[in-house]
PDB file of C-alpha atoms in Angstrom:
ATOM      1  CA  MET A  12       0.000   0.000   0.000  1.00 68.00           C
ATOM      2  CA  PRO A  13       1.382   3.448  -0.881  1.00 84.00           C
ATOM      3  CA  LEU A  14       0.084   5.018   2.357  1.00 83.00           C
ATOM      4  CA  PRO A  15       0.360   3.890   6.007  1.00 80.00           C
ATOM      5  CA  ALA A  16      -2.421   1.615   7.294  1.00 79.00           C
ATOM      6  CA  GLU A  17      -3.723   4.313   9.624  1.00 80.00           C
ATOM      7  CA  ALA A  18      -4.469   6.569   6.632  1.00 84.00           C
ATOM      8  CA  TYR A  19      -6.836   3.995   5.132  1.00 86.00           C
ATOM      9  CA  ALA A  20      -8.371   3.202   8.535  1.00 83.00           C
ATOM     10  CA  SER A  21      -9.066   6.906   9.092  1.00 84.00           C
ATOM     11  CA  LEU A  22     -10.606   7.248   5.622  1.00 89.00           C
ATOM     12  CA  PHE A  23     -12.772   4.174   6.248  1.00 87.00           C
ATOM     13  CA  ARG A  24     -13.964   5.612   9.564  1.00 83.00           C
ATOM     14  CA  ASP A  25     -14.882   8.942   7.943  1.00 86.00           C
ATOM     15  CA  LYS A  26     -16.900   7.185   5.226  1.00 88.00           C
ATOM     16  CA  ILE A  27     -18.827   5.162   7.819  1.00 83.00           C
ATOM     17  CA  LYS A  28     -19.613   8.260   9.887  1.00 81.00           C
ATOM     18  CA  LYS A  29     -20.622  10.325   6.836  1.00 84.00           C
ATOM     19  CA  HIS A  30     -22.990   7.725   5.393  1.00 85.00           C
ATOM     20  CA  ARG A  31     -24.004   6.143   8.745  1.00 79.00           C
ATOM     21  CA  SER A  32     -23.187   2.730   7.347  1.00 82.00           C
ATOM     22  CA  ASN A  33     -23.424  -0.650   9.031  1.00 83.00           C
ATOM     23  CA  VAL A  34     -20.407  -2.851   8.401  1.00 86.00           C
ATOM     24  CA  TYR A  35     -20.643  -6.600   7.846  1.00 90.00           C
ATOM     25  CA  LEU A  36     -17.829  -9.131   7.542  1.00 91.00           C
ATOM     26  CA  VAL A  37     -18.881 -11.916   5.153  1.00 93.00           C
ATOM     27  CA  ASN A  38     -16.770 -15.054   5.050  1.00 89.00           C
ATOM     28  CA  THR A  39     -16.222 -16.059   1.411  1.00 88.00           C
ATOM     29  CA  GLY A  40     -13.272 -18.282   2.222  1.00 87.00           C
ATOM     30  CA  TRP A  41     -12.870 -21.389   4.360  1.00 86.00           C
ATOM     31  CA  SER A  42     -15.472 -22.687   6.821  1.00 89.00           C
ATOM     32  CA  GLY A  43     -16.119 -25.712   9.010  1.00 89.00           C
ATOM     33  CA  GLY A  44     -12.525 -26.488   9.910  1.00 89.00           C
ATOM     34  CA  ALA A  45      -8.905 -25.937   8.982  1.00 86.00           C
ATOM     35  CA  TYR A  46      -7.612 -26.607   5.477  1.00 84.00           C
ATOM     36  CA  GLY A  47      -8.164 -30.256   4.657  1.00 86.00           C
ATOM     37  CA  VAL A  48     -11.043 -30.571   7.131  1.00 89.00           C
ATOM     38  CA  GLY A  49     -13.481 -27.809   6.241  1.00 89.00           C
ATOM     39  CA  LYS A  50     -14.446 -26.526   2.821  1.00 90.00           C
ATOM     40  CA  ARG A  51     -14.863 -23.287   0.902  1.00 90.00           C
ATOM     41  CA  MET A  52     -18.065 -21.349   1.613  1.00 90.00           C
ATOM     42  CA  ASP A  53     -20.840 -22.278  -0.783  1.00 91.00           C
ATOM     43  CA  ILE A  54     -21.318 -19.495  -3.347  1.00 93.00           C
ATOM     44  CA  ASN A  55     -25.100 -19.697  -3.098  1.00 94.00           C
ATOM     45  CA  THR A  56     -24.905 -19.260   0.695  1.00 93.00           C
ATOM     46  CA  THR A  57     -22.681 -16.221   0.231  1.00 94.00           C
ATOM     47  CA  ARG A  58     -25.142 -14.716  -2.242  1.00 94.00           C
ATOM     48  CA  LYS A  59     -28.058 -15.222   0.152  1.00 94.00           C
ATOM     49  CA  ILE A  60     -26.145 -13.542   2.985  1.00 94.00           C
ATOM     50  CA  VAL A  61     -25.221 -10.577   0.784  1.00 94.00           C
ATOM     51  CA  SER A  62     -28.843 -10.328  -0.396  1.00 94.00           C
ATOM     52  CA  CYS A  63     -30.048 -10.150   3.229  1.00 92.00           C
ATOM     53  CA  ILE A  64     -27.644  -7.265   3.796  1.00 92.00           C
ATOM     54  CA  LEU A  65     -28.694  -5.394   0.665  1.00 92.00           C
ATOM     55  CA  ASP A  66     -32.467  -5.784   1.117  1.00 91.00           C
ATOM     56  CA  GLY A  67     -32.274  -4.910   4.826  1.00 87.00           C
ATOM     57  CA  SER A  68     -33.757  -8.169   6.120  1.00 88.00           C
ATOM     58  CA  ILE A  69     -30.623  -8.683   8.218  1.00 88.00           C
ATOM     59  CA  ASN A  70     -31.836  -5.778  10.384  1.00 83.00           C
ATOM     60  CA  ASP A  71     -34.826  -7.833  11.518  1.00 83.00           C
ATOM     61  CA  VAL A  72     -32.902 -10.761  13.000  1.00 84.00           C
ATOM     62  CA  THR A  73     -31.284 -11.353  16.376  1.00 81.00           C
ATOM     63  CA  PHE A  74     -27.505 -11.198  16.733  1.00 80.00           C
ATOM     64  CA  SER A  75     -25.379 -13.162  19.180  1.00 76.00           C
ATOM     65  CA  ARG A  76     -23.355 -11.563  21.941  1.00 70.00           C
ATOM     66  CA  PRO A  77     -19.850 -10.518  20.819  1.00 72.00           C
ATOM     67  CA  ASP A  78     -17.571 -13.546  20.739  1.00 75.00           C
ATOM     68  CA  GLN A  79     -14.651 -13.830  23.133  1.00 73.00           C
ATOM     69  CA  TYR A  80     -11.903 -13.794  20.481  1.00 78.00           C
ATOM     70  CA  PHE A  81     -12.732 -11.106  17.913  1.00 81.00           C
ATOM     71  CA  GLN A  82     -15.659  -9.183  19.455  1.00 77.00           C
ATOM     72  CA  LEU A  83     -17.833 -10.095  16.470  1.00 82.00           C
ATOM     73  CA  SER A  84     -21.587 -10.677  16.662  1.00 82.00           C
ATOM     74  CA  PHE A  85     -23.215 -13.204  14.334  1.00 86.00           C
ATOM     75  CA  PRO A  86     -26.817 -13.260  13.095  1.00 88.00           C
ATOM     76  CA  THR A  87     -28.511 -16.265  14.680  1.00 86.00           C
ATOM     77  CA  THR A  88     -30.749 -16.778  11.642  1.00 89.00           C
ATOM     78  CA  LEU A  89     -31.020 -15.518   8.074  1.00 92.00           C
ATOM     79  CA  PRO A  90     -33.715 -16.393   5.505  1.00 91.00           C
ATOM     80  CA  GLY A  91     -32.635 -19.349   3.406  1.00 91.00           C
ATOM     81  CA  VAL A  92     -29.307 -19.808   5.195  1.00 92.00           C
ATOM     82  CA  ASP A  93     -28.301 -22.745   7.378  1.00 90.00           C
ATOM     83  CA  SER A  94     -27.884 -21.295  10.893  1.00 88.00           C
ATOM     84  CA  ASN A  95     -24.889 -23.541  11.567  1.00 88.00           C
ATOM     85  CA  VAL A  96     -22.951 -21.739   8.839  1.00 90.00           C
ATOM     86  CA  LEU A  97     -23.416 -18.321  10.470  1.00 91.00           C
ATOM     87  CA  ASP A  98     -21.606 -19.125  13.704  1.00 87.00           C
ATOM     88  CA  PRO A  99     -18.109 -20.633  13.335  1.00 87.00           C
ATOM     89  CA  THR A 100     -18.415 -22.426  16.684  1.00 85.00           C
ATOM     90  CA  LEU A 101     -21.297 -24.368  15.132  1.00 87.00           C
ATOM     91  CA  ALA A 102     -19.775 -24.679  11.657  1.00 89.00           C
ATOM     92  CA  TRP A 103     -16.616 -26.374  12.970  1.00 89.00           C
ATOM     93  CA  LYS A 104     -17.212 -29.990  13.939  1.00 86.00           C
ATOM     94  CA  ASP A 105     -14.281 -29.898  16.376  1.00 87.00           C
ATOM     95  CA  LEU A 106     -14.983 -27.055  18.828  1.00 84.00           C
ATOM     96  CA  SER A 107     -11.628 -27.384  20.611  1.00 83.00           C
ATOM     97  CA  ALA A 108      -9.816 -27.089  17.276  1.00 87.00           C
ATOM     98  CA  TYR A 109     -11.760 -23.926  16.459  1.00 86.00           C
ATOM     99  CA  GLN A 110     -10.985 -22.403  19.857  1.00 83.00           C
ATOM    100  CA  ALA A 111      -7.267 -23.126  19.487  1.00 84.00           C
ATOM    101  CA  THR A 112      -7.209 -21.677  15.956  1.00 87.00           C
ATOM    102  CA  ALA A 113      -9.228 -18.600  16.920  1.00 85.00           C
ATOM    103  CA  GLN A 114      -6.994 -17.960  19.930  1.00 81.00           C
ATOM    104  CA  LYS A 115      -3.878 -18.208  17.765  1.00 83.00           C
ATOM    105  CA  LEU A 116      -5.283 -15.852  15.119  1.00 85.00           C
ATOM    106  CA  ALA A 117      -6.410 -13.336  17.755  1.00 81.00           C
ATOM    107  CA  ALA A 118      -2.892 -13.372  19.226  1.00 79.00           C
ATOM    108  CA  LEU A 119      -1.399 -12.642  15.787  1.00 81.00           C
ATOM    109  CA  TYR A 120      -3.723  -9.637  15.423  1.00 81.00           C
ATOM    110  CA  LYS A 121      -2.688  -8.315  18.818  1.00 77.00           C
ATOM    111  CA  VAL A 122       1.017  -8.682  17.998  1.00 76.00           C
ATOM    112  CA  ASN A 123       0.537  -6.950  14.648  1.00 78.00           C
ATOM    113  CA  PHE A 124      -1.148  -3.953  16.292  1.00 76.00           C
ATOM    114  CA  LEU A 125       1.823  -3.396  18.602  1.00 74.00           C
ATOM    115  CA  LYS A 126       3.461  -1.457  15.777  1.00 74.00           C
ATOM    116  CA  PHE A 127       0.761   1.211  16.161  1.00 73.00           C
ATOM    117  CA  GLU A 128       1.253   1.812  19.897  1.00 66.00           C
ATOM    118  CA  THR A 129       2.348   5.405  19.331  1.00 71.00           C
ATOM    119  CA  ASP A 130      -0.670   6.312  17.185  1.00 72.00           C
ATOM    120  CA  ASP A 131      -3.723   7.286  19.272  1.00 72.00           C
ATOM    121  CA  PHE A 132      -6.192   6.672  16.447  1.00 70.00           C
ATOM    122  CA  MET A 133      -4.898   3.167  15.714  1.00 72.00           C
ATOM    123  CA  LYS A 134      -4.811   2.375  19.445  1.00 69.00           C
ATOM    124  CA  ASN A 135      -8.494   3.273  19.423  1.00 70.00           C
ATOM    125  CA  VAL A 136      -9.081   0.956  16.454  1.00 72.00           C
ATOM    126  CA  ALA A 137      -7.310  -1.867  18.292  1.00 71.00           C
ATOM    127  CA  THR A 138      -9.791  -1.698  21.174  1.00 69.00           C
ATOM    128  CA  PHE A 139     -12.481  -2.983  18.821  1.00 71.00           C
ATOM    129  CA  GLY A 140     -10.461  -6.057  17.915  1.00 72.00           C
ATOM    130  CA  PRO A 141      -9.010  -9.079  19.714  1.00 76.00           C
ATOM    131  CA  GLY A 142      -8.206  -8.312  23.331  1.00 60.00           C
ATOM    132  CA  GLY A 143      -9.967  -4.921  23.251  1.00 55.00           C
ATOM    133  CA  HIS A 144     -12.720  -3.729  25.565  1.00 47.00           C
ATOM    134  CA  ALA A 145     -14.856  -1.626  23.247  1.00 46.00           C
ATOM    135  CA  LEU A 146     -17.803  -3.964  22.749  1.00 42.00           C
ATOM    136  CA  ILE A 147     -17.721  -6.967  25.003  1.00 44.00           C
ATOM    137  CA  TYR A 148     -18.332  -7.221  28.729  1.00 51.00           C
ATOM    138  CA  ARG A 149     -17.545 -10.393  30.610  1.00 50.00           C
ATOM    139  CA  PRO A 150     -19.260 -10.538  34.027  1.00 57.00           C
ATOM    140  CA  PRO A 151     -17.402 -11.640  37.166  1.00 57.00           C
ATOM    141  CA  THR A 152     -16.953 -15.387  37.523  1.00 56.00           C
ATOM    142  CA  GLY A 153     -20.083 -17.109  38.816  1.00 59.00           C
ATOM    143  CA  ILE A 154     -22.492 -14.359  37.740  1.00 59.00           C
ATOM    144  CA  SER A 155     -24.887 -15.372  34.982  1.00 63.00           C
ATOM    145  CA  LEU A 156     -26.498 -12.919  32.565  1.00 62.00           C
ATOM    146  CA  ASP A 157     -29.005 -15.494  31.354  1.00 66.00           C
ATOM    147  CA  PHE A 158     -32.033 -14.403  33.347  1.00 65.00           C
ATOM    148  CA  PHE A 159     -34.235 -16.754  31.314  1.00 61.00           C
ATOM    149  CA  GLU A 160     -32.995 -19.390  33.762  1.00 70.00           C
ATOM    150  CA  HIS A 161     -34.628 -17.454  36.610  1.00 75.00           C
ATOM    151  CA  PRO A 162     -37.433 -19.479  38.267  1.00 77.00           C
ATOM    152  CA  CYS A 163     -39.953 -16.785  37.322  1.00 84.00           C
ATOM    153  CA  CYS A 164     -38.849 -14.712  34.344  1.00 85.00           C
ATOM    154  CA  LYS A 165     -41.477 -12.526  32.645  1.00 86.00           C
ATOM    155  CA  ARG A 166     -40.285 -11.519  29.166  1.00 84.00           C
ATOM    156  CA  ASN A 167     -41.723  -8.802  26.905  1.00 85.00           C
ATOM    157  CA  MET A 168     -45.074  -8.708  28.668  1.00 86.00           C
ATOM    158  CA  SER A 169     -48.107  -7.050  27.123  1.00 86.00           C
ATOM    159  CA  TYR A 170     -49.430  -3.804  28.638  1.00 85.00           C
ATOM    160  CA  HIS A 171     -52.439  -5.718  29.924  1.00 87.00           C
ATOM    161  CA  ASN A 172     -50.269  -8.201  31.826  1.00 89.00           C
ATOM    162  CA  CYS A 173     -48.036  -5.421  33.123  1.00 89.00           C
ATOM    163  CA  ARG A 174     -51.052  -3.593  34.519  1.00 89.00           C
ATOM    164  CA  ARG A 175     -52.295  -6.820  36.105  1.00 91.00           C
ATOM    165  CA  ASP A 176     -48.962  -7.410  37.879  1.00 92.00           C
ATOM    166  CA  ILE A 177     -48.716  -3.776  38.971  1.00 92.00           C
ATOM    167  CA  VAL A 178     -52.100  -4.027  40.701  1.00 92.00           C
ATOM    168  CA  THR A 179     -51.878  -7.574  42.092  1.00 92.00           C
ATOM    169  CA  ARG A 180     -48.348  -6.978  43.452  1.00 91.00           C
ATOM    170  CA  LYS A 181     -49.494  -3.663  44.964  1.00 91.00           C
ATOM    171  CA  GLU A 182     -46.907  -1.600  43.093  1.00 91.00           C
ATOM    172  CA  GLY A 183     -49.545   0.970  42.124  1.00 89.00           C
ATOM    173  CA  PHE A 184     -53.148   1.419  41.091  1.00 88.00           C
ATOM    174  CA  ILE A 185     -55.213   2.359  38.048  1.00 86.00           C
ATOM    175  CA  CYS A 186     -56.711   5.846  37.995  1.00 81.00           C
ATOM    176  CA  ASP A 187     -60.455   5.563  37.376  1.00 73.00           C
ATOM    177  CA  GLU A 188     -60.680   8.729  35.291  1.00 69.00           C
ATOM    178  CA  ASN A 189     -58.352   7.811  32.422  1.00 71.00           C
ATOM    179  CA  GLU A 190     -57.112   4.354  33.434  1.00 77.00           C
ATOM    180  CA  ALA A 191     -53.561   5.630  33.791  1.00 85.00           C
ATOM    181  CA  ILE A 192     -51.113   3.725  35.983  1.00 86.00           C
ATOM    182  CA  VAL A 193     -50.224   5.551  39.207  1.00 88.00           C
ATOM    183  CA  VAL A 194     -47.164   4.440  41.191  1.00 88.00           C
ATOM    184  CA  ASP A 195     -45.054   5.813  44.020  1.00 84.00           C
ATOM    185  CA  THR A 196     -41.527   5.906  42.611  1.00 81.00           C
ATOM    186  CA  GLY A 197     -39.988   6.363  46.044  1.00 77.00           C
ATOM    187  CA  LYS A 198     -37.408   8.776  47.371  1.00 75.00           C
ATOM    188  CA  PHE A 199     -34.870   8.526  44.550  1.00 69.00           C
ATOM    189  CA  THR A 200     -36.937   9.401  41.494  1.00 66.00           C
ATOM    190  CA  GLY A 201     -35.118  12.169  39.595  1.00 66.00           C
ATOM    191  CA  ARG A 202     -32.392  12.097  36.973  1.00 67.00           C
ATOM    192  CA  CYS A 203     -29.152  13.576  38.275  1.00 68.00           C
ATOM    193  CA  PRO A 204     -26.598  14.706  35.629  1.00 65.00           C
ATOM    194  CA  LYS A 205     -23.802  13.818  38.047  1.00 74.00           C
ATOM    195  CA  ASP A 206     -24.846  10.184  38.245  1.00 79.00           C
ATOM    196  CA  ARG A 207     -23.308   9.195  34.906  1.00 85.00           C
ATOM    197  CA  TYR A 208     -20.331   6.913  35.391  1.00 89.00           C
ATOM    198  CA  ILE A 209     -18.499   5.317  32.451  1.00 89.00           C
ATOM    199  CA  VAL A 210     -15.704   2.749  32.497  1.00 87.00           C
ATOM    200  CA  ASP A 211     -12.533   4.438  31.281  1.00 85.00           C
ATOM    201  CA  ALA A 212     -11.199   1.657  29.056  1.00 74.00           C
ATOM    202  CA  GLY A 213     -10.814   0.795  25.399  1.00 66.00           C
ATOM    203  CA  ALA A 214     -12.474   3.114  22.889  1.00 63.00           C
ATOM    204  CA  ALA A 215     -14.255   5.036  25.652  1.00 73.00           C
ATOM    205  CA  HIS A 216     -10.917   6.448  26.848  1.00 75.00           C
ATOM    206  CA  TYR A 217     -10.511   8.334  23.552  1.00 70.00           C
ATOM    207  CA  ASN A 218     -14.115   9.041  22.563  1.00 74.00           C
ATOM    208  CA  VAL A 219     -15.824  10.222  25.777  1.00 83.00           C
ATOM    209  CA  ASN A 220     -15.784  13.880  26.774  1.00 87.00           C
ATOM    210  CA  TRP A 221     -14.657  13.362  30.364  1.00 89.00           C
ATOM    211  CA  GLY A 222     -15.593  15.895  33.026  1.00 87.00           C
ATOM    212  CA  ASN A 223     -18.170  16.623  35.734  1.00 86.00           C
ATOM    213  CA  ILE A 224     -20.929  14.943  33.701  1.00 86.00           C
ATOM    214  CA  ASN A 225     -19.124  11.924  32.228  1.00 90.00           C
ATOM    215  CA  ILE A 226     -17.273  10.631  35.260  1.00 92.00           C
ATOM    216  CA  PRO A 227     -14.640   7.885  34.745  1.00 92.00           C
ATOM    217  CA  ILE A 228     -14.574   4.732  36.874  1.00 91.00           C
ATOM    218  CA  LYS A 229     -12.344   1.669  36.856  1.00 89.00           C
ATOM    219  CA  GLU A 230     -13.418  -1.697  35.464  1.00 82.00           C
ATOM    220  CA  GLU A 231     -13.045  -3.189  38.947  1.00 85.00           C
ATOM    221  CA  THR A 232     -15.560  -0.671  40.324  1.00 90.00           C
ATOM    222  CA  PHE A 233     -18.058  -1.502  37.591  1.00 87.00           C
ATOM    223  CA  ASP A 234     -17.644  -5.228  38.286  1.00 84.00           C
ATOM    224  CA  LYS A 235     -18.503  -4.694  41.946  1.00 87.00           C
ATOM    225  CA  VAL A 236     -21.628  -2.664  41.108  1.00 87.00           C
ATOM    226  CA  PHE A 237     -22.659  -5.189  38.472  1.00 85.00           C
ATOM    227  CA  GLU A 238     -22.227  -8.075  40.896  1.00 85.00           C
ATOM    228  CA  CYS A 239     -24.413  -6.359  43.512  1.00 88.00           C
ATOM    229  CA  CYS A 240     -27.153  -5.693  40.944  1.00 87.00           C
ATOM    230  CA  ALA A 241     -27.050  -9.217  39.499  1.00 85.00           C
ATOM    231  CA  LYS A 242     -27.173 -10.878  42.907  1.00 86.00           C
ATOM    232  CA  ARG A 243     -30.125  -8.672  43.829  1.00 88.00           C
ATOM    233  CA  LEU A 244     -32.035  -9.703  40.698  1.00 86.00           C
ATOM    234  CA  TRP A 245     -31.298 -13.412  41.195  1.00 86.00           C
ATOM    235  CA  SER A 246     -32.599 -13.185  44.780  1.00 89.00           C
ATOM    236  CA  LEU A 247     -36.053 -11.947  43.727  1.00 88.00           C
ATOM    237  CA  ASP A 248     -39.133 -14.125  43.332  1.00 88.00           C
ATOM    238  CA  ARG A 249     -39.499 -12.873  39.757  1.00 89.00           C
ATOM    239  CA  VAL A 250     -37.779 -10.626  37.221  1.00 90.00           C
ATOM    240  CA  TYR A 251     -38.978  -8.813  34.112  1.00 91.00           C
ATOM    241  CA  VAL A 252     -36.935  -8.865  30.909  1.00 87.00           C
ATOM    242  CA  PHE A 253     -37.471  -6.470  28.022  1.00 87.00           C
ATOM    243  CA  ASP A 254     -35.764  -7.230  24.684  1.00 81.00           C
ATOM    244  CA  GLY A 255     -36.118  -4.527  22.085  1.00 80.00           C
ATOM    245  CA  PHE A 256     -34.315  -1.829  20.149  1.00 77.00           C
ATOM    246  CA  ALA A 257     -33.015   1.659  20.887  1.00 80.00           C
ATOM    247  CA  GLY A 258     -33.880   3.842  17.906  1.00 78.00           C
ATOM    248  CA  SER A 259     -36.494   3.577  15.177  1.00 74.00           C
ATOM    249  CA  ASN A 260     -34.162   3.500  12.174  1.00 70.00           C
ATOM    250  CA  ARG A 261     -33.525  -0.136  11.282  1.00 63.00           C
ATOM    251  CA  ARG A 262     -30.099   0.722   9.858  1.00 60.00           C
ATOM    252  CA  SER A 263     -28.768   2.344  13.009  1.00 64.00           C
ATOM    253  CA  ARG A 264     -30.854   0.955  15.885  1.00 68.00           C
ATOM    254  CA  ARG A 265     -29.213  -1.163  18.567  1.00 71.00           C
ATOM    255  CA  ALA A 266     -30.571  -4.211  20.335  1.00 72.00           C
ATOM    256  CA  VAL A 267     -30.999  -3.708  24.094  1.00 80.00           C
ATOM    257  CA  ARG A 268     -32.013  -5.904  27.022  1.00 82.00           C
ATOM    258  CA  ILE A 269     -33.371  -4.343  30.216  1.00 87.00           C
ATOM    259  CA  VAL A 270     -33.875  -6.478  33.313  1.00 88.00           C
ATOM    260  CA  THR A 271     -36.055  -5.017  36.089  1.00 90.00           C
ATOM    261  CA  GLU A 272     -37.477  -6.160  39.396  1.00 91.00           C
ATOM    262  CA  MET A 273     -40.872  -4.424  39.250  1.00 91.00           C
ATOM    263  CA  ALA A 274     -43.701  -4.654  36.762  1.00 93.00           C
ATOM    264  CA  TRP A 275     -44.088  -0.897  36.476  1.00 92.00           C
ATOM    265  CA  HIS A 276     -40.409  -0.642  35.514  1.00 91.00           C
ATOM    266  CA  HIS A 277     -41.132  -3.115  32.708  1.00 91.00           C
ATOM    267  CA  HIS A 278     -44.216  -1.129  31.673  1.00 91.00           C
ATOM    268  CA  PHE A 279     -42.121   2.053  31.576  1.00 90.00           C
ATOM    269  CA  VAL A 280     -39.320   0.691  29.364  1.00 88.00           C
ATOM    270  CA  THR A 281     -41.835  -1.054  27.081  1.00 85.00           C
ATOM    271  CA  ASN A 282     -43.641   2.233  26.608  1.00 77.00           C
TER     272      ASN A 282
END
């Protein structure tokens, strides 16, 4: 290349920001195992995946959590595509072989990026790759994020069922005049601008405007807060889980999951 790698990375970033583009990595090479074990991706499968990207149907499917090696999320399903092909951990028959290969490749990426240690922009780019902290969060050992295993998990409840739980669990009451839900939010009900704490790590270190509003905290501090919240939720007789999207534009919206302990919380985030 005639120019340094960071020049092309910067140009790529500017194009994405200007056109608000989503970026997809489509495997057109080897799949299902190392050379001699797996095989080249089927051309018809590749075409179907590209078609889903172009017609926007990929925006309507669920994506996996970022993987532990490359921080990549995979669509769990796509129309006309075998789901096992989409996730390399399913495509490879030998999971241990995949893990060893992925770990080796991730290490090579990390070593290669050492040459950019003096460039702030490229250091930022590296946080989104193997070993970075830009996208993935791994909870403390022993803490599960899978609240569907909770003995009583209520997921994406209808407004009718939310109202029923709010009343039967004595969280609030229904106003006779307009049937609005009335609840006592308690002592701590406002939004305080000085209650915004962000982990100062990875891409956040370079991209957040730190100050009195955006207050930095350490990863260890976040882990402790997370552990307290998770243990609290697991101790309850029931939890409410909302899975939805932040934003109305299908090209730029982001999938979110909100776990709450009260029905009126669930009603609020659903609304």
